[in-house]
Coordinates of C-alpha atoms in Angstrom, one line a residue:
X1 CA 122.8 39.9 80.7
X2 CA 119.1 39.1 80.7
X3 CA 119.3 37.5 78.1
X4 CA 122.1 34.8 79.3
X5 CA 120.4 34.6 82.2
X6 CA 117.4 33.6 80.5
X7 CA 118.9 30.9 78.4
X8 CA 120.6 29.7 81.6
X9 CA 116.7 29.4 83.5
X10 CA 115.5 27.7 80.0
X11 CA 118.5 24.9 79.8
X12 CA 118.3 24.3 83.6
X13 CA 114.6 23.7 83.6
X14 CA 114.9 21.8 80.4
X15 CA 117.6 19.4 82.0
X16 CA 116.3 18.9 85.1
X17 CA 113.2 18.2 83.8
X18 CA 114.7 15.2 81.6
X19 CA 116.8 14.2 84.7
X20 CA 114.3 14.2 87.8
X21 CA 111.0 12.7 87.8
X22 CA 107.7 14.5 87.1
X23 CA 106.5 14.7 90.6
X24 CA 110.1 15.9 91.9
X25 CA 110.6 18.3 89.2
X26 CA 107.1 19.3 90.0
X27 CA 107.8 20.1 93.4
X28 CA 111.3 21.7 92.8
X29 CA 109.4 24.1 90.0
X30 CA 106.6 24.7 93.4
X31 CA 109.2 26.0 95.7
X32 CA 110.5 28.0 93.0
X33 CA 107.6 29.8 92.5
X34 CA 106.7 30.3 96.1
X35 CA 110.1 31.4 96.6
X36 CA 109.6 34.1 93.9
X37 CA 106.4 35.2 95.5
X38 CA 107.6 34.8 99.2
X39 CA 110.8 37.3 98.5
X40 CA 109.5 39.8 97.1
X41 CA 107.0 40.4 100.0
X42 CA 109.5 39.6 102.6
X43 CA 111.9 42.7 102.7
X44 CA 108.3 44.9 102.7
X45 CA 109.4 47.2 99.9
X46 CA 112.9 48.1 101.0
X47 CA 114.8 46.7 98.4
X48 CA 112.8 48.7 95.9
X49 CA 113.2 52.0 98.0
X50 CA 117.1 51.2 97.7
X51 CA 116.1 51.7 93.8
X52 CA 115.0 55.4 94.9
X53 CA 117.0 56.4 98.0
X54 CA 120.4 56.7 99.1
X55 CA 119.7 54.5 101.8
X56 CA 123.0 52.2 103.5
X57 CA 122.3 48.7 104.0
X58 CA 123.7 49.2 107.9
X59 CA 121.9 47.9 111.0
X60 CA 119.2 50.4 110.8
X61 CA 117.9 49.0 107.5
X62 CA 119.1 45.5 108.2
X63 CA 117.4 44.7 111.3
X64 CA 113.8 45.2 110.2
X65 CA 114.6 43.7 106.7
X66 CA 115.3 40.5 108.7
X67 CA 112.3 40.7 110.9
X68 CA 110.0 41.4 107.9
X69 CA 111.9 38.5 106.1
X70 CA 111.5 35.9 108.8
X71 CA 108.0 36.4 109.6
X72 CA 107.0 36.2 105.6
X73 CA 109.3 32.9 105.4
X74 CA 107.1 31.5 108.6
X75 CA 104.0 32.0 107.0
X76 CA 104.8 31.0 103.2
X77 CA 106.6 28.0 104.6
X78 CA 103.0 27.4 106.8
X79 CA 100.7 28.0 103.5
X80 CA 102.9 25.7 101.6
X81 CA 103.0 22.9 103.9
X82 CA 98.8 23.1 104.4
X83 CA 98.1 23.7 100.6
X84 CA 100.5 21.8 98.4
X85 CA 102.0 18.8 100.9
X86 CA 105.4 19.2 100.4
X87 CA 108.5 17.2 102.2
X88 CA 109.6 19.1 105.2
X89 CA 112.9 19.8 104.5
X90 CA 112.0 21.3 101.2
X91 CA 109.7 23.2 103.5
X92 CA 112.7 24.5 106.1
X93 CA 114.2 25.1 102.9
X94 CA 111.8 27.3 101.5
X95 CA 111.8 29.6 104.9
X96 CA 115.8 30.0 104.8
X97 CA 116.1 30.8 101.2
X98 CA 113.1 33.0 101.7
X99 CA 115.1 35.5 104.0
X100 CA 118.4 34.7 102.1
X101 CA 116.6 36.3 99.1
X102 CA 114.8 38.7 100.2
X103 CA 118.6 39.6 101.6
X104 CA 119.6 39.3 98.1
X105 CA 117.2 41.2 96.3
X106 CA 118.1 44.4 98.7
X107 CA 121.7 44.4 97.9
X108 CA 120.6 44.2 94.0
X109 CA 118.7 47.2 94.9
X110 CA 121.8 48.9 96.6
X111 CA 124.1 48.5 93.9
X112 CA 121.6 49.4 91.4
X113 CA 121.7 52.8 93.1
X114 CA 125.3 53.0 93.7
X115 CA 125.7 53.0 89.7
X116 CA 127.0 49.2 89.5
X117 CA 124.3 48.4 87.1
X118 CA 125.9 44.9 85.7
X119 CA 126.8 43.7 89.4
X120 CA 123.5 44.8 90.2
X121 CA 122.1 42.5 87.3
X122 CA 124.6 39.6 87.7
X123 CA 123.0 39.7 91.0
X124 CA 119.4 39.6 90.4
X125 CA 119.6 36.8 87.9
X126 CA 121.9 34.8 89.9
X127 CA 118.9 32.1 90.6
X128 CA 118.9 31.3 86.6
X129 CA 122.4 30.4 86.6
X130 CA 122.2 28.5 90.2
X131 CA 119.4 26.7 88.4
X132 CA 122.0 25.4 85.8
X133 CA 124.2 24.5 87.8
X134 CA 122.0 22.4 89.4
X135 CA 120.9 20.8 86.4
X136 CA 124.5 19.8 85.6
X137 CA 124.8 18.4 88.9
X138 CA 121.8 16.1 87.8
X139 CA 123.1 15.2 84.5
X140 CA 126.2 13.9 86.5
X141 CA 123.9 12.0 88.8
X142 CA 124.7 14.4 92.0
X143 CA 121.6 15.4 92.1
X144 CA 118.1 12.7 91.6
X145 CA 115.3 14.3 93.8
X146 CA 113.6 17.3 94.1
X147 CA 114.4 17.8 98.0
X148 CA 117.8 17.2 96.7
X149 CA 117.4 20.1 94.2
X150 CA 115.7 22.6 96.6
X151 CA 118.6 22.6 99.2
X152 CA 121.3 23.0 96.4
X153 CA 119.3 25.9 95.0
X154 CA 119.2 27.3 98.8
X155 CA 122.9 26.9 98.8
X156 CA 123.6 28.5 95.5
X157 CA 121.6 31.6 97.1
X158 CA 123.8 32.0 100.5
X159 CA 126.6 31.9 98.5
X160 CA 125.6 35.1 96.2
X161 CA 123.9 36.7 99.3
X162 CA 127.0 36.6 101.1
X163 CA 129.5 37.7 98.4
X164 CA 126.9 39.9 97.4
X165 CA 126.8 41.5 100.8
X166 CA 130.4 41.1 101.0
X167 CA 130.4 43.7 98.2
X168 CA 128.5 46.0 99.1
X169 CA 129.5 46.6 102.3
X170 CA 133.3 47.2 101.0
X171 CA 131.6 49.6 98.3
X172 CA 129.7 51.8 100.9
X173 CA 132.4 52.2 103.1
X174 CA 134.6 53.7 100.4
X175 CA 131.9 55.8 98.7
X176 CA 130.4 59.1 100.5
X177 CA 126.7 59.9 99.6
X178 CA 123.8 62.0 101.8
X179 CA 122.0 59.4 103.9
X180 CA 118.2 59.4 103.5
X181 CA 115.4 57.9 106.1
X182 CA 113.7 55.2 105.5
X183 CA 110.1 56.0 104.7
X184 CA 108.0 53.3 105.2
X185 CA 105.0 54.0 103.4
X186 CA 106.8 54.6 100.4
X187 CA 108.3 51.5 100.9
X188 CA 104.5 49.8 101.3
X189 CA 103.5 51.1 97.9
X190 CA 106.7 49.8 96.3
X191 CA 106.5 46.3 97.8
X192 CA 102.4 46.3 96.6
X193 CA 103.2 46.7 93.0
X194 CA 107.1 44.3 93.4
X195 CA 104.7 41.4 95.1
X196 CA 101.7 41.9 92.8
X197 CA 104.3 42.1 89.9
X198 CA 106.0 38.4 91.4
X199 CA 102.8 37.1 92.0
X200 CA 102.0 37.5 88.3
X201 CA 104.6 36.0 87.1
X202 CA 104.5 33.0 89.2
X203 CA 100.3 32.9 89.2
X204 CA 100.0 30.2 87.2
X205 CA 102.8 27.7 89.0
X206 CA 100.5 28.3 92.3
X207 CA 97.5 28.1 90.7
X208 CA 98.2 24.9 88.8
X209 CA 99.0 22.3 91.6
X210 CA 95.2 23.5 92.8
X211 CA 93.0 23.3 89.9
X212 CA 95.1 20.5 88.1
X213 CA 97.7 18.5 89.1
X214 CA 101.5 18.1 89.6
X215 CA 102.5 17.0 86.7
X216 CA 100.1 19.8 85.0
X217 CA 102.7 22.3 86.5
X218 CA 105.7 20.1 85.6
X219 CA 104.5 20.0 82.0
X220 CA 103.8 24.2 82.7
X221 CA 107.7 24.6 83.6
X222 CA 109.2 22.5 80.6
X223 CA 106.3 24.9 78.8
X224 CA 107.8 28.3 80.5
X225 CA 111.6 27.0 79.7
X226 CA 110.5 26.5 75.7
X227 CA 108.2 29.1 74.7
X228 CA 107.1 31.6 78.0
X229 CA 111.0 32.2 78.7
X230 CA 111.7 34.8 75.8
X231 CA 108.7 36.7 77.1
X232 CA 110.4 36.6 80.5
X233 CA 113.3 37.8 79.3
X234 CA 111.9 40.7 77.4
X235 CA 109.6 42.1 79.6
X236 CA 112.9 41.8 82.5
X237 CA 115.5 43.5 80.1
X238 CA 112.3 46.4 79.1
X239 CA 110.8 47.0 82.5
X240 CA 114.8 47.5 83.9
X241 CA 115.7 49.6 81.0
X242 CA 112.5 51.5 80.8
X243 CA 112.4 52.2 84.4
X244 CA 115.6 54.1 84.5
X245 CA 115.2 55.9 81.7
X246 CA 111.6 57.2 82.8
X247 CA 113.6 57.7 86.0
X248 CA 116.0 60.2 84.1
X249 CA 113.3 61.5 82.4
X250 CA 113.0 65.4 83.1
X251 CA 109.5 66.0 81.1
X252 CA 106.6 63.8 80.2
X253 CA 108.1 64.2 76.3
X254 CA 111.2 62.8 77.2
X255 CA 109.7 60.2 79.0
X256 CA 106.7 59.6 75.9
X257 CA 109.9 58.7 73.9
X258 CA 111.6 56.6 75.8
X259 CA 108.2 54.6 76.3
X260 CA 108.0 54.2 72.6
X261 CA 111.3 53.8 72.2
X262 CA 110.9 50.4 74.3
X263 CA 107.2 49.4 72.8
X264 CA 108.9 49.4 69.3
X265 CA 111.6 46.8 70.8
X266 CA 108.8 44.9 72.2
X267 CA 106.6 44.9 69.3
X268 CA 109.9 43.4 66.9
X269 CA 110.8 41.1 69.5
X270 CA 107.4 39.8 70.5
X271 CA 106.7 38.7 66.9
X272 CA 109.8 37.0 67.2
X273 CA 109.5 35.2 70.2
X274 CA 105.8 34.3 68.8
X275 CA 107.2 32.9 65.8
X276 CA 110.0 30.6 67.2
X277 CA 107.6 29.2 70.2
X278 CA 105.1 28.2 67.5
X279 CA 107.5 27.1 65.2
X280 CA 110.1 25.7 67.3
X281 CA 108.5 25.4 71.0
X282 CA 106.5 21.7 70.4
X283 CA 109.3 19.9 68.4
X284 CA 112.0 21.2 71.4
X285 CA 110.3 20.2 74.2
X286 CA 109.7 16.5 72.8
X287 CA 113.3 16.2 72.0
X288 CA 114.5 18.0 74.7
X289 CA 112.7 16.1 77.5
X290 CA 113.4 12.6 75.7
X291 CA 109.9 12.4 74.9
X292 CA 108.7 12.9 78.4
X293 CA 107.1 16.2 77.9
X294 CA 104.5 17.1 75.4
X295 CA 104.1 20.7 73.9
X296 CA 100.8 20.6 71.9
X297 CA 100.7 23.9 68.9
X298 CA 97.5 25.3 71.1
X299 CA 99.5 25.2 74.5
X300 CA 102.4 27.3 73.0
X301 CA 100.0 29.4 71.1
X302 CA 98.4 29.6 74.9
X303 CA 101.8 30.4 76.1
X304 CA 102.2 33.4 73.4
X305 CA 99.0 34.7 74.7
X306 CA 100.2 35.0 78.0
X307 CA 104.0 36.1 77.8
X308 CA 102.7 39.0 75.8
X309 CA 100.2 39.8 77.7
X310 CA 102.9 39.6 80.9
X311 CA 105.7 42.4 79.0
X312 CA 101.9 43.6 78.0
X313 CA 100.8 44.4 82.1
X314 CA 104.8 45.4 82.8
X315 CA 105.6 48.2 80.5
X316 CA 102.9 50.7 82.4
X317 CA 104.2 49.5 85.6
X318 CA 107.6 50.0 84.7
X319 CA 106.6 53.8 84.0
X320 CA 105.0 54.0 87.5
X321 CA 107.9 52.9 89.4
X322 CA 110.4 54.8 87.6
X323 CA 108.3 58.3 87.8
X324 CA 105.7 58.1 89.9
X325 CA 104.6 60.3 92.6
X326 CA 103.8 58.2 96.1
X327 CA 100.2 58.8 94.6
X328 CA 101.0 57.2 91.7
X329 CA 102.4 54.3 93.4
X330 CA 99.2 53.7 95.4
X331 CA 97.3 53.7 92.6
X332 CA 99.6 51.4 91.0
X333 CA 99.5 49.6 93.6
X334 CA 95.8 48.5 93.8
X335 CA 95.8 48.5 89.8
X336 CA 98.5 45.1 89.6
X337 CA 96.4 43.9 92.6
X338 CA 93.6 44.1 90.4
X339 CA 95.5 42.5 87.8
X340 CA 96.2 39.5 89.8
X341 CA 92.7 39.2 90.6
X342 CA 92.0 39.5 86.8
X343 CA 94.6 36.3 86.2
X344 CA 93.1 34.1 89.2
X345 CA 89.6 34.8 87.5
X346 CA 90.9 33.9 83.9
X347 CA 92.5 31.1 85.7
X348 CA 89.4 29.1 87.0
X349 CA 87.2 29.9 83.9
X350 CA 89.8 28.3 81.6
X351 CA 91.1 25.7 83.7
X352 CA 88.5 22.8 82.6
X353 CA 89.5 23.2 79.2
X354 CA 92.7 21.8 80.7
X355 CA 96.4 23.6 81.0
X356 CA 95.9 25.6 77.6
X357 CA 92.7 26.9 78.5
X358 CA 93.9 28.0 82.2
X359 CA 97.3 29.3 80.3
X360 CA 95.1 31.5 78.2
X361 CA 92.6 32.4 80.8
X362 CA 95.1 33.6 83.1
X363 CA 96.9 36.0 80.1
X364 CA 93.4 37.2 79.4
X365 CA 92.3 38.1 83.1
X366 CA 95.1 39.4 83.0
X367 CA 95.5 41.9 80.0
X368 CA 91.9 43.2 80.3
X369 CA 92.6 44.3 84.3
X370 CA 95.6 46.2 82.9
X371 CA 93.6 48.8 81.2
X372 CA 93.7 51.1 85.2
X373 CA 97.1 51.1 84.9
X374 CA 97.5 51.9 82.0
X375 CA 95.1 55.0 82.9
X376 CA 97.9 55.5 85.6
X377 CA 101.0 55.9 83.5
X378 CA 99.1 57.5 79.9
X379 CA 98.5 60.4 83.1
X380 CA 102.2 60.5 83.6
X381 CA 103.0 60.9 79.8
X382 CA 100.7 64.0 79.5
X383 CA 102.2 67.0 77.8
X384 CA 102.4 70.3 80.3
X385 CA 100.4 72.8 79.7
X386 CA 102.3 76.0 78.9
X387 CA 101.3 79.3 79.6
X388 CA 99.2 81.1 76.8
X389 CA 98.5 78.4 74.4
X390 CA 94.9 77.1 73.8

């Protein structure tokens, strides 16, 4: 599934990157990543307590999800607006699809826990494939701007959400299970690490529009489609996987196995990936883009800096949230925060070297403010101490 999904985000990208302009598929990739960012702060943990609790999606839940949702929309639609200049309309468009998704992302997280794994999934990655379709849309001339783009992609949301939602509520009224309360600070230390966890991801589309330019982060999103999507793919399919299995996990052995388990697939897969984005990433984004878009072999090498350095930072986290105590969590938590900080430093020490050398920064800053939480989950993998052994 992830891996469709991924293929569906890198064709999108790639078409709609030969079809718009620079600056409109610029913008488009902007809102994107804000979107990202915004969503995952806006339901204030809940949809990854969903993940943990048997908790019903009913008014009780639902009314401050929407609150929460609505006042993270407001000021990610304000900070937009001030810092990057955007059209208003893709700005109104930005605060819907914000609450839409952060809609969507809880029912994910509800059918995730009901057992419906693959809906669950079809679900989560339901942006990639509304991203294609809006690409086809501008291959057949329906689509030509970026504004034009945004509000179809905010469409292709409300459609999901509500069929989505739809589901779920059909599922829950069928299916008996003990109701649990909602704890809220639980829910705090979830959304910390889901936000910080966004927010790295989607670092580098924020951070580009401020230290270089527009077409910097256009030529960053052909980059991502080419040679940082099988990364984002991996770490997805690893961090999901991992996470449940740590969650079934009934000793620190079992979950130590499962843990290298997913490393070896990583390891295989990110020489792989490495491999074709050298090899294959600058020649494909030249003919791909018509021309338009230039990969140079140090950018992609950049890139394979920083998507393994991302599956890098996720594999401890995915550890955390599947097994962690609520003390755990906090100090996850603070740990990703410091890993954000880590990729805004790298960021503006590599960014005069141009995109490649904030690329590479950012994977850096990144990989060397991991090492706390990696503290954090080698603690969770510690063998118990039994009774009358040295």
């Amino acid at each position: 599934m992830f891996a469709f999904s991924g293929a569906a985000f890198a064709a999108g990208n790639l078409l709609l990157a030969l079809k718009l302009s620079t600056t409109d598929y610029g913008s488009f990739a902007l809102v994107v990543a804000v979107l990202v960012l915004s969503s995952s702060i806006a339901p204030l943990g809940l949809d990854q307590l969903m993940l943990r609790r048997h908790i019903p999606l009913n008014r009780r839940a639902l009314m401050p999800l929407l609150a929460s949702a609505t006042a993270i929309a407001v000021i990610a639609a304000a900070f937009t607006l001030y810092a990057y200049k955007l059209e208003i309309i893709e700005i109104v468009a930005l605060a819907l699809a914000t609450v839409t998704a952060a809609v969507l992302r809880t029912v994910a997280g509800s059918l995730r826990r009901h057992g419906y794994a693959m809906t669950a999934n079809m679900v989560d990655t339901s942006s990639d494939w509304i991203i294609l379709l809006l690409s086809l849309l501008a291959v057949v001339g329906v689509i030509s701007t970026g504004t034009a783009a945004t509000v179809g992609y905010l469409i292709g949301l409300m459609l999901v959400t509500l069929a989505g939602a739809a589901l779920l509520r059909h599922l829950e009224r069928n299916v008996k299970f003990r109701v649990e309360r909602i704890d809220f600070r639980e829910a705090g230390s979830l959304l910390g690490i889901a936000a910080a966890g966004a927010a790295l991801v989607q670092l580098e589309r924020l951070l580009i529009p401020l230290l270089l330019t527009l077409a910097d982060l256009a030529t960053f999103a052909v980059l991502a489609a080419v040679a940082i999507a099988p990364f984002r793919v991996m770490g997805a399919g690893i961090v999901t996987s991992l996470a449940q299995q740590i969650r079934r996990a009934h000793s620190p052995e079992a979950r130590r196995k499962a843990l290298l388990h997913e490393t070896q697939i990583f390891v295989g897969l990110s020489a792989l990936a490495c491999l074709f984005v050298l090899v294959v990433g600058p020649w494909a984004a030249d003919v791909l883009t018509g021309g338009k878009y230039q990969v140079s072999l140090l950018l992609a090498a950049a890139a394979c800096i920083n998507g393994v350095g991302k599956v890098l930072q996720a594999l401890p986290r995915a550890v955390i949230v599947g097994g962690g105590t609520p003390r755990d969590l906090h100090g996850a938590n603070m740990s990703i925060w410091l890993c954000v900080l880590g990729t805004v430093v790298g960021s503006v020490i590599g960014y005069p070297a141009g995109l490649a050398g904030l690329v590479a920064g950012a994977a850096i800053g990144n990989i060397v403010a991991t090492l706390p939480l990696a503290i954090i989950a080698r603690r969770m993998l510690r063998p118990v101490d039994q009774p009358g052994l040295a």
